[in-house]
Short mmCIF file of the C-alpha atoms (twelve columns), coordinates in Angstrom:
data_MODEL
# 
_entry.id   MODEL 
# 
loop_
_atom_site.group_PDB 
_atom_site.id 
_atom_site.type_symbol 
_atom_site.label_atom_id 
_atom_site.label_alt_id 
_atom_site.label_comp_id 
_atom_site.label_asym_id 
_atom_site.label_seq_id 
_atom_site.Cartn_x 
_atom_site.Cartn_y 
_atom_site.Cartn_z 
_atom_site.pdbx_PDB_model_num 
ATOM 1   C CA . MET A 1   8.380  66.178 144.940 1 
ATOM 2   C CA . LYS A 2   6.757  63.648 142.382 1 
ATOM 3   C CA . LEU A 3   8.948  60.927 141.209 1 
ATOM 4   C CA . ASP A 4   8.875  60.414 137.326 1 
ATOM 5   C CA . ARG A 5   8.585  56.550 137.233 1 
ATOM 6   C CA . LYS A 6   8.893  56.232 133.399 1 
ATOM 7   C CA . HIS A 7   11.927 58.252 133.821 1 
ATOM 8   C CA . LEU A 8   13.334 56.129 136.666 1 
ATOM 9   C CA . LYS A 9   12.839 52.798 134.759 1 
ATOM 10  C CA . GLU A 10  14.486 54.281 131.982 1 
ATOM 11  C CA . GLN A 11  17.358 55.127 133.827 1 
ATOM 12  C CA . TYR A 12  17.622 51.669 135.590 1 
ATOM 13  C CA . ARG A 13  17.416 50.207 131.992 1 
ATOM 14  C CA . GLU A 14  20.206 52.208 131.015 1 
ATOM 15  C CA . ALA A 15  22.306 51.540 133.822 1 
ATOM 16  C CA . LYS A 16  25.378 49.428 133.110 1 
ATOM 17  C CA . ALA A 17  26.527 47.006 135.771 1 
ATOM 18  C CA . PRO A 18  30.152 47.402 137.293 1 
ATOM 19  C CA . MET A 19  32.734 45.053 135.834 1 
ATOM 20  C CA . GLY A 20  36.247 43.863 136.869 1 
ATOM 21  C CA . CYS A 21  38.215 41.646 139.016 1 
ATOM 22  C CA . PHE A 22  37.239 40.833 142.394 1 
ATOM 23  C CA . SER A 23  38.813 38.721 145.399 1 
ATOM 24  C CA . LEU A 24  37.208 36.443 147.928 1 
ATOM 25  C CA . GLN A 25  39.577 35.747 150.635 1 
ATOM 26  C CA . CYS A 26  39.375 33.552 153.503 1 
ATOM 27  C CA . THR A 27  40.452 35.436 156.529 1 
ATOM 28  C CA . ALA A 28  41.173 32.105 158.725 1 
ATOM 29  C CA . THR A 29  43.861 31.387 156.508 1 
ATOM 30  C CA . SER A 30  44.753 34.429 154.377 1 
ATOM 31  C CA . GLU A 31  44.056 32.424 150.857 1 
ATOM 32  C CA . MET A 32  43.200 34.642 148.186 1 
ATOM 33  C CA . PHE A 33  41.014 33.806 145.203 1 
ATOM 34  C CA . ILE A 34  40.590 36.178 142.350 1 
ATOM 35  C CA . GLY A 35  38.523 36.224 139.307 1 
ATOM 36  C CA . CYS A 36  36.640 38.475 136.960 1 
ATOM 37  C CA . ALA A 37  33.282 39.405 135.889 1 
ATOM 38  C CA . LYS A 38  31.165 41.482 133.654 1 
ATOM 39  C CA . ASN A 39  28.617 42.064 136.626 1 
ATOM 40  C CA . LEU A 40  30.523 42.300 139.630 1 
ATOM 41  C CA . GLU A 41  27.339 42.140 141.883 1 
ATOM 42  C CA . THR A 42  26.038 39.030 140.108 1 
ATOM 43  C CA . ALA A 43  29.246 37.333 140.224 1 
ATOM 44  C CA . LYS A 44  29.349 38.245 144.076 1 
ATOM 45  C CA . ASN A 45  25.917 36.711 144.713 1 
ATOM 46  C CA . SER A 46  26.112 33.724 142.649 1 
ATOM 47  C CA . LEU A 47  29.661 32.554 144.013 1 
ATOM 48  C CA . LEU A 48  28.495 33.256 147.544 1 
ATOM 49  C CA . PHE A 49  25.117 31.396 147.257 1 
ATOM 50  C CA . ARG A 50  26.936 28.449 145.113 1 
ATOM 51  C CA . LEU A 51  29.342 28.296 148.265 1 
ATOM 52  C CA . SER A 52  26.754 28.093 150.943 1 
ATOM 53  C CA . VAL A 53  24.954 25.250 149.296 1 
ATOM 54  C CA . GLY A 54  28.012 23.184 148.490 1 
ATOM 55  C CA . ALA A 55  27.451 23.755 144.736 1 
ATOM 56  C CA . LEU A 56  30.896 25.323 143.718 1 
ATOM 57  C CA . LEU A 57  32.165 21.855 142.080 1 
ATOM 58  C CA . ASN A 58  34.655 23.312 139.523 1 
ATOM 59  C CA . GLU A 59  36.808 25.026 142.503 1 
ATOM 60  C CA . PRO A 60  36.848 22.188 145.304 1 
ATOM 61  C CA . GLU A 61  39.660 23.942 147.107 1 
ATOM 62  C CA . LEU A 62  37.677 27.245 147.804 1 
ATOM 63  C CA . GLN A 63  34.415 25.046 148.532 1 
ATOM 64  C CA . ARG A 64  36.436 22.962 150.880 1 
ATOM 65  C CA . LEU A 65  37.540 26.220 152.725 1 
ATOM 66  C CA . TYR A 66  34.302 27.602 152.782 1 
ATOM 67  C CA . GLY A 67  32.836 24.442 154.512 1 
ATOM 68  C CA . LEU A 68  35.557 24.183 157.109 1 
ATOM 69  C CA . TYR A 69  35.444 27.824 158.271 1 
ATOM 70  C CA . GLY A 70  31.901 29.123 157.194 1 
ATOM 71  C CA . PRO A 71  30.677 32.274 155.443 1 
ATOM 72  C CA . ASP A 72  31.734 34.601 158.594 1 
ATOM 73  C CA . GLN A 73  35.447 33.975 157.249 1 
ATOM 74  C CA . PHE A 74  35.364 35.125 153.941 1 
ATOM 75  C CA . THR A 75  35.412 38.805 152.511 1 
ATOM 76  C CA . PHE A 76  34.603 39.726 148.676 1 
ATOM 77  C CA . SER A 77  36.162 42.885 147.742 1 
ATOM 78  C CA . VAL A 78  36.571 44.568 144.211 1 
ATOM 79  C CA . LEU A 79  40.073 44.981 143.027 1 
ATOM 80  C CA . GLU A 80  39.973 46.874 139.956 1 
ATOM 81  C CA . SER A 81  36.902 48.007 137.994 1 
ATOM 82  C CA . LEU A 82  36.787 48.299 134.243 1 
ATOM 83  C CA . ALA A 83  35.133 51.375 132.905 1 
ATOM 84  C CA . TYR A 84  32.798 50.977 129.740 1 
ATOM 85  C CA . ASP A 85  33.589 52.693 126.428 1 
ATOM 86  C CA . GLU A 86  30.896 55.478 126.166 1 
ATOM 87  C CA . HIS A 87  31.856 55.571 122.252 1 
ATOM 88  C CA . ASP A 88  31.461 52.196 121.259 1 
ATOM 89  C CA . GLU A 89  28.394 50.420 122.803 1 
ATOM 90  C CA . SER A 90  28.863 47.228 120.835 1 
ATOM 91  C CA . LYS A 91  32.238 46.667 122.384 1 
ATOM 92  C CA . GLU A 92  33.135 43.490 123.696 1 
ATOM 93  C CA . TYR A 93  34.957 43.074 127.037 1 
ATOM 94  C CA . GLY A 94  36.422 39.903 127.476 1 
ATOM 95  C CA . LYS A 95  39.743 40.436 126.558 1 
ATOM 96  C CA . ASP A 96  39.938 43.584 128.438 1 
ATOM 97  C CA . LEU A 97  39.033 41.690 131.675 1 
ATOM 98  C CA . GLU A 98  41.439 38.810 131.000 1 
ATOM 99  C CA . ALA A 99  44.208 41.302 130.806 1 
ATOM 100 C CA . LEU A 100 43.055 42.946 134.026 1 
ATOM 101 C CA . LEU A 101 42.711 39.655 135.745 1 
ATOM 102 C CA . SER A 102 46.523 38.689 134.712 1 
ATOM 103 C CA . LEU A 103 47.365 42.197 136.046 1 
ATOM 104 C CA . CYS A 104 45.676 41.369 139.262 1 
ATOM 105 C CA . LEU A 105 47.348 37.797 139.526 1 
ATOM 106 C CA . GLU A 106 50.678 39.329 139.156 1 
ATOM 107 C CA . THR A 107 49.978 41.930 141.861 1 
ATOM 108 C CA . TYR A 108 49.075 39.250 144.303 1 
ATOM 109 C CA . PRO A 109 51.270 36.285 143.337 1 
ATOM 110 C CA . LYS A 110 50.071 33.838 145.833 1 
ATOM 111 C CA . ALA A 111 46.205 34.222 145.112 1 
ATOM 112 C CA . LYS A 112 44.729 31.421 142.855 1 
ATOM 113 C CA . GLU A 113 42.541 32.362 140.012 1 
ATOM 114 C CA . ILE A 114 38.753 31.336 140.080 1 
ATOM 115 C CA . HIS A 115 36.053 30.581 137.125 1 
ATOM 116 C CA . ILE A 116 32.774 31.239 138.295 1 
# 
């Protein structure tokens, strides 16, 4: 079976990154941090990298816990995904993500909101 490279590239360009709310939980303390992103995979990579090099300056409590317990004591998970509107490609999802974040924070009242 021969792969059509042009078709595969087109599919890749048209693919939309998953967006929604995520959590980062410290398993050692059970503390949970919740945020939202238009691209969950990029958010995960950015968050974990910045934590690993001590560069998450806007979230000092999370950075402190990460420094204390290390990467093995943290789990990243997607709490809720937000679907794209197939009929409106120009739609902005900022307000939808904020509403979803509020719902997630209500569901997990002890969790802290993070911005990345």
